[in-house]
Amino acid sequence: MTSNSFHLAVMPGEGIGVEVMEAAAVVLDAVEKRFDLSFRQEHVPGGAHHFKETGAILPNGGMERIGKADAILFGAMGWPDIRYPDGTEIAPQLDIRMHFGLYAGVRPIRAIPGTPPILTDERWKDIDLVIVRESTEGMFASRGKGEIIDDQEARDTQVITRKITEELTDFCCRLARRRRETRGTPGRVTIVDKANVFRSFAFMRKVFYEAAAKHPDIEARHHYIDAMALDLVRRPWDFDVLPTENLFGDILSDLGAGLIGGMGFAPSADIGGGHGMFQPSHGTAPDIAGKGIANPTAMILSAAMMLDWLGERHGSNAARDAARAIELGVDHAFGKLNLRSYDIGGRHGTRDIGSTIANLITSGKADPQ
Ligand code: ATP
């Protein structure tokens, strides 16, 4: 059934999470004005400071509340000197991923027009790939479960399952197909692994090819993680959709963000069968928090990914158009209006960037054709 009215669980978190969320809120207001959309925003607190004050990372019943929303829009949570007694960081985003089975961590890496090129090759501007980090198992299956034996040896065990690998592959093939239809990308899915050394990765690759065979229109390939680290710097424009294990994806997506100007330009979505959470790839950035200089582009583009996902899920053309308008607004602001955030050497602060993109949307200058 088509719906243009959405209930959003909004979780700004702390540090720059709060600042970039404010900028995204201004853009969402613009989208509501320009398109036939309405949002009911339910703010849900949480994070390391919440833990310090209350002893819990989320309010009572918080997980149930966010689970009832159509989508979760998340800023950033975690703080270096507020930790669990065992020394590990407070990371509610990891708990939310596990709780709702958000197995697909979608991290688009796209060069924004007008931003300073990171590589000298002129094909830099053609970078448009998506790293899909499996987010519920792999090496992170050992989170909180690793063992230390007699202070002499430490062990963490990786888990790869057929079910999640099949779902991840299916998700990536559908994503590659949609990208081919909407952006003219090649429709190619390349699994990134270390199948030459570890049984778990050999199994993951076998299941990947079995599942990908159900999508004969999509080209399935493989690449070793070490070679991918090299090739993402040497020829990133050659790649399309890159599914990979959780820890590899964690590392590769920071490398990918580095290719396009840093964490401030890297949006993400965490998708499962029934829920979606949308957040910038960066953390709370305590070093720049409170200064108004964080780049909100990643957060704003994450909101666009949320609208695109809602549009697909609920058959809403208005949501799909709004998603595209946000992306066009970002490209217009950096490409034509010379917007320059602090992280790329400019002087435009968090609010400037949000309001510039919002104005482009309300004025119709970012309307999709
Ligand atoms: P986490 O472990 O929570 O993902 P992290 O340790 O990777 O966090 P971030 O908070 O992502 O750290 O910050 C890494 C660096 O990138 C910091 O120097 C920070 O200032 C910078 N940074 C992160 N996000 C932004 C942004 N939106 N705008 C500008 N700089 C940013």
Short mmCIF file of C-alpha atoms and ligand atoms in Angstrom, two decimals:
data_model
loop_
_atom_site.label_atom_id
_atom_site.label_comp_id
_atom_site.label_asym_id
_atom_site.label_seq_id
_atom_site.Cartn_x
_atom_site.Cartn_y
_atom_site.Cartn_z
CA MET A 1 0.00 0.00 0.00
CA THR A 2 1.37 3.42 -0.90
CA SER A 3 2.12 5.70 2.02
CA ASN A 4 3.63 9.16 2.10
CA SER A 5 3.41 9.60 5.85
CA PHE A 6 6.19 8.13 7.97
CA HIS A 7 6.95 7.65 11.64
CA LEU A 8 10.69 8.26 12.24
CA ALA A 9 12.63 7.33 15.38
CA VAL A 10 15.18 10.14 15.59
CA MET A 11 18.26 9.41 17.73
CA PRO A 12 20.75 12.30 17.58
CA GLY A 13 23.00 10.76 20.28
CA GLU A 14 25.91 12.92 21.41
CA GLY A 15 28.95 14.86 20.22
CA ILE A 16 28.63 15.93 16.62
CA GLY A 17 25.72 13.47 16.28
CA VAL A 18 23.50 16.19 17.73
CA GLU A 19 24.90 18.90 15.43
CA VAL A 20 24.67 16.95 12.19
CA MET A 21 21.16 15.75 13.11
CA GLU A 22 20.02 19.37 13.46
CA ALA A 23 21.27 20.08 9.95
CA ALA A 24 19.51 16.97 8.62
CA ALA A 25 16.29 18.05 10.36
CA VAL A 26 16.36 21.34 8.43
CA VAL A 27 16.73 19.36 5.19
CA LEU A 28 13.85 17.03 6.15
CA ASP A 29 11.66 20.09 6.82
CA ALA A 30 12.48 21.32 3.32
CA VAL A 31 11.60 17.96 1.86
CA GLU A 32 8.24 17.97 3.64
CA LYS A 33 7.49 21.41 2.15
CA ARG A 34 8.55 20.50 -1.39
CA PHE A 35 7.17 16.96 -1.68
CA ASP A 36 3.92 15.26 -0.74
CA LEU A 37 5.44 13.80 2.43
CA SER A 38 4.88 14.09 6.16
CA PHE A 39 7.03 12.85 9.02
CA ARG A 40 6.13 12.14 12.61
CA GLN A 41 9.44 12.44 14.42
CA GLU A 42 9.81 10.68 17.77
CA HIS A 43 13.04 11.67 19.53
CA VAL A 44 14.72 8.85 21.47
CA PRO A 45 17.76 9.65 23.64
CA GLY A 46 20.66 7.30 24.25
CA GLY A 47 24.43 6.90 24.24
CA ALA A 48 27.42 7.06 26.54
CA HIS A 49 26.32 10.17 28.46
CA HIS A 50 22.87 8.62 28.89
CA PHE A 51 24.63 5.55 30.30
CA LYS A 52 26.66 7.71 32.70
CA GLU A 53 23.54 9.46 33.95
CA THR A 54 21.10 6.54 34.09
CA GLY A 55 23.15 3.32 33.95
CA ALA A 56 21.41 2.33 30.68
CA ILE A 57 22.42 3.05 27.07
CA LEU A 58 18.80 3.58 25.98
CA PRO A 59 15.70 4.62 27.95
CA ASN A 60 13.43 1.95 29.37
CA GLY A 61 11.52 0.36 26.49
CA GLY A 62 13.68 2.32 24.01
CA MET A 63 14.40 -0.66 21.76
CA GLU A 64 10.66 -1.43 21.46
CA ARG A 65 9.87 2.22 20.71
CA ILE A 66 12.37 2.49 17.88
CA GLY A 67 11.26 -0.90 16.58
CA LYS A 68 7.76 0.47 16.00
CA ALA A 69 8.94 3.33 13.80
CA ASP A 70 9.04 3.06 9.99
CA ALA A 71 12.75 3.94 10.06
CA ILE A 72 15.49 4.89 12.54
CA LEU A 73 17.52 8.03 11.86
CA PHE A 74 20.65 7.93 13.99
CA GLY A 75 23.37 10.54 14.60
CA ALA A 76 26.30 9.17 16.58
CA MET A 77 26.80 7.63 20.03
CA GLY A 78 29.83 6.75 22.13
CA TRP A 79 32.40 8.74 24.09
CA PRO A 80 36.06 7.87 24.65
CA ASP A 81 36.19 8.13 28.44
CA ILE A 82 32.75 6.69 29.23
CA ARG A 83 33.02 2.92 29.01
CA TYR A 84 31.60 -0.33 30.34
CA PRO A 85 33.40 -1.73 33.39
CA ASP A 86 35.34 -4.15 31.09
CA GLY A 87 36.79 -1.16 29.20
CA THR A 88 34.79 -1.60 25.97
CA GLU A 89 33.03 1.36 24.36
CA ILE A 90 29.33 2.17 24.66
CA ALA A 91 27.98 1.54 21.16
CA PRO A 92 24.16 1.36 21.09
CA GLN A 93 24.31 1.26 17.28
CA LEU A 94 25.89 -2.22 17.52
CA ASP A 95 23.17 -3.37 19.91
CA ILE A 96 20.45 -2.01 17.61
CA ARG A 97 22.00 -3.82 14.63
CA MET A 98 22.04 -7.11 16.52
CA HIS A 99 18.58 -6.66 18.07
CA PHE A 100 16.83 -6.05 14.73
CA GLY A 101 19.10 -8.29 12.63
CA LEU A 102 20.34 -5.41 10.47
CA TYR A 103 22.76 -7.57 8.52
CA ALA A 104 23.47 -5.28 5.56
CA GLY A 105 25.65 -2.25 6.36
CA VAL A 106 25.35 -0.24 3.15
CA ARG A 107 28.15 2.32 2.72
CA PRO A 108 28.07 4.22 -0.56
CA ILE A 109 31.37 5.78 -1.61
CA ARG A 110 30.70 8.46 -4.22
CA ALA A 111 32.87 11.41 -5.16
CA ILE A 112 30.82 14.61 -4.61
CA PRO A 113 31.25 17.08 -7.50
CA GLY A 114 33.34 20.11 -6.56
CA THR A 115 35.10 18.52 -3.59
CA PRO A 116 38.91 18.41 -3.87
CA PRO A 117 40.04 15.24 -5.68
CA ILE A 118 41.87 12.81 -3.43
CA LEU A 119 43.52 10.99 -6.35
CA THR A 120 45.23 12.72 -9.28
CA ASP A 121 43.69 10.41 -11.90
CA GLU A 122 40.80 12.22 -13.59
CA ARG A 123 38.64 9.11 -13.20
CA TRP A 124 38.45 10.02 -9.48
CA LYS A 125 35.20 11.85 -10.18
CA ASP A 126 33.69 8.56 -11.45
CA ILE A 127 33.98 6.80 -8.08
CA ASP A 128 30.53 5.40 -7.30
CA LEU A 129 30.65 2.13 -5.37
CA VAL A 130 28.93 0.62 -2.36
CA ILE A 131 30.62 -1.40 0.34
CA VAL A 132 28.08 -3.73 1.97
CA ARG A 133 29.43 -4.67 5.37
CA GLU A 134 27.77 -7.75 6.86
CA SER A 135 26.90 -6.36 10.29
CA THR A 136 25.63 -9.14 12.54
CA GLU A 137 28.27 -11.89 12.43
CA GLY A 138 31.82 -12.39 11.10
CA MET A 139 34.48 -11.33 13.57
CA PHE A 140 31.99 -9.20 15.51
CA ALA A 141 30.10 -12.36 16.52
CA SER A 142 32.77 -12.56 19.18
CA ARG A 143 31.96 -9.13 20.63
CA GLY A 144 31.78 -9.53 24.41
CA LYS A 145 32.59 -13.26 24.15
CA GLY A 146 36.33 -13.43 23.49
CA GLU A 147 38.47 -15.26 26.02
CA ILE A 148 41.83 -14.62 27.58
CA ILE A 149 43.60 -17.74 28.81
CA ASP A 150 45.98 -17.31 31.78
CA ASP A 151 46.98 -13.87 30.60
CA GLN A 152 49.00 -15.70 27.92
CA GLU A 153 46.63 -16.13 24.99
CA ALA A 154 43.54 -14.41 23.65
CA ARG A 155 40.88 -15.81 21.32
CA ASP A 156 38.02 -14.30 19.31
CA THR A 157 36.13 -16.57 16.93
CA GLN A 158 34.57 -15.59 13.60
CA VAL A 159 31.13 -16.87 12.58
CA ILE A 160 29.80 -17.04 9.01
CA THR A 161 26.37 -18.58 8.42
CA ARG A 162 24.72 -19.81 5.22
CA LYS A 163 21.49 -17.95 6.05
CA ILE A 164 23.06 -14.52 6.45
CA THR A 165 25.47 -15.00 3.53
CA GLU A 166 22.53 -15.91 1.28
CA GLU A 167 20.52 -12.91 2.49
CA LEU A 168 23.49 -10.59 2.07
CA THR A 169 24.15 -11.86 -1.47
CA ASP A 170 20.51 -11.55 -2.43
CA PHE A 171 20.43 -8.00 -1.01
CA CYS A 172 23.59 -7.05 -2.93
CA CYS A 173 22.30 -8.46 -6.22
CA ARG A 174 19.04 -6.49 -5.86
CA LEU A 175 21.03 -3.37 -4.98
CA ALA A 176 23.31 -3.80 -8.01
CA ARG A 177 20.26 -4.21 -10.26
CA ARG A 178 18.56 -1.09 -8.89
CA ARG A 179 21.79 0.92 -9.22
CA ARG A 180 22.11 -0.24 -12.82
CA GLU A 181 18.56 0.94 -13.53
CA THR A 182 18.85 4.28 -11.72
CA ARG A 183 22.55 5.25 -12.11
CA GLY A 184 23.81 3.24 -15.08
CA THR A 185 26.35 1.26 -13.02
CA PRO A 186 27.42 -2.16 -14.41
CA GLY A 187 25.34 -4.50 -12.19
CA ARG A 188 28.36 -6.25 -10.71
CA VAL A 189 28.74 -7.74 -7.21
CA THR A 190 32.25 -8.59 -5.99
CA ILE A 191 32.65 -10.46 -2.70
CA VAL A 192 35.72 -9.37 -0.73
CA ASP A 193 37.22 -12.16 1.41
CA LYS A 194 40.28 -14.18 2.37
CA ALA A 195 39.05 -17.48 0.95
CA ASN A 196 42.59 -18.61 0.14
CA VAL A 197 43.48 -18.92 3.84
CA PHE A 198 40.40 -19.41 6.02
CA ARG A 199 37.69 -22.06 5.84
CA SER A 200 35.03 -19.60 6.97
CA PHE A 201 35.79 -17.34 4.00
CA ALA A 202 35.97 -20.26 1.54
CA PHE A 203 32.49 -21.24 2.77
CA MET A 204 31.26 -17.65 2.50
CA ARG A 205 32.49 -17.45 -1.10
CA LYS A 206 30.89 -20.81 -2.04
CA VAL A 207 27.52 -19.75 -0.60
CA PHE A 208 27.88 -16.34 -2.29
CA TYR A 209 28.25 -17.91 -5.75
CA GLU A 210 25.35 -20.32 -5.12
CA ALA A 211 23.07 -17.46 -4.06
CA ALA A 212 24.27 -15.11 -6.81
CA ALA A 213 23.42 -17.77 -9.43
CA LYS A 214 19.76 -16.96 -8.74
CA HIS A 215 20.41 -13.52 -10.25
CA PRO A 216 21.76 -14.40 -13.71
CA ASP A 217 21.56 -10.77 -14.90
CA ILE A 218 24.10 -9.75 -12.21
CA GLU A 219 27.82 -10.36 -12.67
CA ALA A 220 29.27 -12.13 -9.58
CA ARG A 221 32.99 -11.90 -8.85
CA HIS A 222 35.45 -12.22 -5.96
CA HIS A 223 38.48 -10.26 -4.76
CA TYR A 224 40.88 -10.83 -1.84
CA ILE A 225 40.74 -8.27 0.95
CA ASP A 226 44.46 -7.41 0.71
CA ALA A 227 44.23 -6.90 -3.06
CA MET A 228 41.07 -4.83 -2.55
CA ALA A 229 42.91 -2.51 -0.14
CA LEU A 230 45.39 -1.90 -2.95
CA ASP A 231 42.84 -1.64 -5.75
CA LEU A 232 40.50 0.69 -3.87
CA VAL A 233 43.34 3.20 -3.92
CA ARG A 234 44.61 2.29 -7.41
CA ARG A 235 41.35 1.95 -9.38
CA PRO A 236 38.26 2.53 -7.20
CA TRP A 237 36.18 3.64 -10.21
CA ASP A 238 36.18 0.00 -11.45
CA PHE A 239 34.01 -1.33 -8.58
CA ASP A 240 30.25 -1.47 -8.06
CA VAL A 241 28.78 -3.43 -5.10
CA LEU A 242 31.24 -4.98 -2.62
CA PRO A 243 29.79 -7.32 0.04
CA THR A 244 32.23 -8.31 2.74
CA GLU A 245 32.65 -9.70 6.25
CA ASN A 246 31.94 -7.40 9.20
CA LEU A 247 35.49 -6.47 10.29
CA PHE A 248 36.79 -6.23 6.73
CA GLY A 249 33.83 -3.96 5.93
CA ASP A 250 34.53 -1.82 8.99
CA ILE A 251 38.08 -1.19 7.80
CA LEU A 252 37.37 -0.91 4.06
CA SER A 253 34.59 1.62 4.60
CA ASP A 254 36.98 4.00 6.39
CA LEU A 255 39.39 3.57 3.48
CA GLY A 256 36.50 4.29 1.13
CA ALA A 257 35.56 7.44 3.10
CA GLY A 258 39.18 8.56 2.79
CA LEU A 259 38.85 8.33 -0.99
CA ILE A 260 36.05 10.90 -1.09
CA GLY A 261 37.23 13.52 1.40
CA GLY A 262 36.70 11.88 4.78
CA MET A 263 34.05 10.64 7.18
CA GLY A 264 31.93 13.75 6.73
CA PHE A 265 31.00 12.57 3.21
CA ALA A 266 30.28 8.90 3.99
CA PRO A 267 26.61 8.02 4.67
CA SER A 268 25.36 4.59 5.65
CA ALA A 269 22.29 2.43 6.11
CA ASP A 270 21.88 -0.71 8.22
CA ILE A 271 19.17 -2.85 6.70
CA GLY A 272 17.49 -6.05 7.87
CA GLY A 273 14.36 -7.92 6.85
CA GLY A 274 11.99 -5.63 8.74
CA HIS A 275 13.93 -2.55 9.88
CA GLY A 276 16.33 0.09 8.62
CA MET A 277 18.66 2.42 10.53
CA PHE A 278 20.35 5.31 8.76
CA GLN A 279 23.44 7.02 10.13
CA PRO A 280 26.65 8.69 9.01
CA SER A 281 29.68 6.36 8.96
CA HIS A 282 31.48 8.61 11.45
CA GLY A 283 31.33 8.62 15.24
CA THR A 284 30.80 11.44 17.74
CA ALA A 285 34.15 13.15 16.88
CA PRO A 286 34.86 14.56 20.39
CA ASP A 287 37.82 16.53 18.94
CA ILE A 288 35.51 18.86 17.00
CA ALA A 289 32.22 18.51 18.94
CA GLY A 290 30.48 21.72 20.01
CA LYS A 291 32.34 23.93 17.52
CA GLY A 292 29.74 23.96 14.76
CA ILE A 293 32.29 22.82 12.19
CA ALA A 294 31.27 19.19 11.62
CA ASN A 295 30.39 18.34 8.05
CA PRO A 296 26.72 17.17 8.06
CA THR A 297 26.81 15.85 4.46
CA ALA A 298 27.12 12.20 5.55
CA MET A 299 24.14 12.61 7.88
CA ILE A 300 22.09 14.41 5.22
CA LEU A 301 22.90 11.74 2.62
CA SER A 302 21.96 9.06 5.18
CA ALA A 303 18.55 10.75 5.48
CA ALA A 304 18.32 10.51 1.66
CA MET A 305 19.08 6.78 1.86
CA MET A 306 16.31 6.48 4.45
CA LEU A 307 13.81 8.14 2.12
CA ASP A 308 14.87 5.97 -0.80
CA TRP A 309 14.43 2.83 1.34
CA LEU A 310 11.03 4.01 2.60
CA GLY A 311 10.07 4.84 -0.98
CA GLU A 312 10.92 1.32 -2.19
CA ARG A 313 9.29 -0.36 0.80
CA HIS A 314 6.05 1.63 0.77
CA GLY A 315 5.79 2.31 -2.96
CA SER A 316 6.16 6.06 -2.38
CA ASN A 317 7.35 8.00 -5.42
CA ALA A 318 7.38 11.16 -3.28
CA ALA A 319 9.92 9.57 -0.91
CA ARG A 320 12.07 8.31 -3.80
CA ASP A 321 11.97 11.76 -5.44
CA ALA A 322 12.83 13.47 -2.16
CA ALA A 323 15.83 11.15 -1.74
CA ARG A 324 17.06 12.05 -5.20
CA ALA A 325 16.46 15.77 -4.52
CA ILE A 326 18.66 15.64 -1.42
CA GLU A 327 21.45 14.02 -3.41
CA LEU A 328 21.07 16.61 -6.19
CA GLY A 329 21.01 19.38 -3.56
CA VAL A 330 24.30 18.15 -2.10
CA ASP A 331 25.89 17.95 -5.57
CA HIS A 332 24.60 21.42 -6.48
CA ALA A 333 25.80 22.99 -3.21
CA PHE A 334 29.35 21.64 -3.47
CA GLY A 335 29.60 21.53 -7.27
CA LYS A 336 28.02 24.85 -8.26
CA LEU A 337 27.80 27.04 -5.14
CA ASN A 338 31.33 26.21 -3.95
CA LEU A 339 30.19 25.11 -0.53
CA ARG A 340 33.31 24.01 1.39
CA SER A 341 33.13 22.31 4.79
CA TYR A 342 35.96 22.63 7.32
CA ASP A 343 37.14 19.04 6.80
CA ILE A 344 38.10 19.90 3.22
CA GLY A 345 39.71 23.20 4.14
CA GLY A 346 36.63 25.41 3.78
CA ARG A 347 34.80 27.81 6.09
CA HIS A 348 31.20 26.59 5.88
CA GLY A 349 29.90 25.30 9.20
CA THR A 350 27.36 22.61 10.00
CA ARG A 351 24.35 24.96 9.93
CA ASP A 352 25.42 26.72 6.68
CA ILE A 353 25.63 23.41 4.89
CA GLY A 354 22.24 22.19 6.13
CA SER A 355 20.46 25.43 5.27
CA THR A 356 22.10 25.77 1.84
CA ILE A 357 20.96 22.28 0.84
CA ALA A 358 17.50 22.88 2.35
CA ASN A 359 17.11 26.15 0.38
CA LEU A 360 18.01 24.40 -2.86
CA ILE A 361 15.29 21.84 -2.16
CA THR A 362 12.53 24.29 -1.20
CA SER A 363 13.30 26.52 -4.20
CA GLY A 364 12.96 23.52 -6.57
CA LYS A 365 16.57 23.85 -7.78
CA ALA A 366 17.24 20.27 -6.66
CA ASP A 367 14.10 18.73 -8.15
CA PRO A 368 14.76 15.46 -9.95
CA GLN A 369 14.01 15.66 -13.69
P1 ATP B 1 33.71 5.58 16.01
O1 ATP B 1 34.68 4.58 16.54
O2 ATP B 1 32.62 5.95 16.97
O3 ATP B 1 33.21 5.30 14.62
P2 ATP B 1 36.00 7.09 15.34
O4 ATP B 1 36.97 6.85 16.41
O5 ATP B 1 36.18 6.39 14.03
O6 ATP B 1 34.53 6.93 15.87
P3 ATP B 1 35.08 9.62 14.45
O7 ATP B 1 34.24 10.19 15.51
O8 ATP B 1 34.39 9.06 13.27
O9 ATP B 1 36.07 8.61 15.12
O10 ATP B 1 36.14 10.70 13.98
C1 ATP B 1 37.34 10.36 13.28
C2 ATP B 1 37.98 11.63 12.77
O11 ATP B 1 37.20 12.15 11.70
C3 ATP B 1 38.06 12.72 13.81
O12 ATP B 1 39.26 13.45 13.65
C4 ATP B 1 36.87 13.59 13.51
O13 ATP B 1 37.04 14.94 13.86
C5 ATP B 1 36.71 13.45 12.01
N1 ATP B 1 35.30 13.52 11.62
C6 ATP B 1 34.38 12.57 11.83
N2 ATP B 1 33.20 12.95 11.37
C7 ATP B 1 33.35 14.19 10.87
C8 ATP B 1 32.48 15.14 10.26
N3 ATP B 1 31.17 14.88 10.08
N4 ATP B 1 32.97 16.34 9.89
C9 ATP B 1 34.27 16.60 10.06
N5 ATP B 1 35.16 15.75 10.60
C10 ATP B 1 34.71 14.56 11.02
#
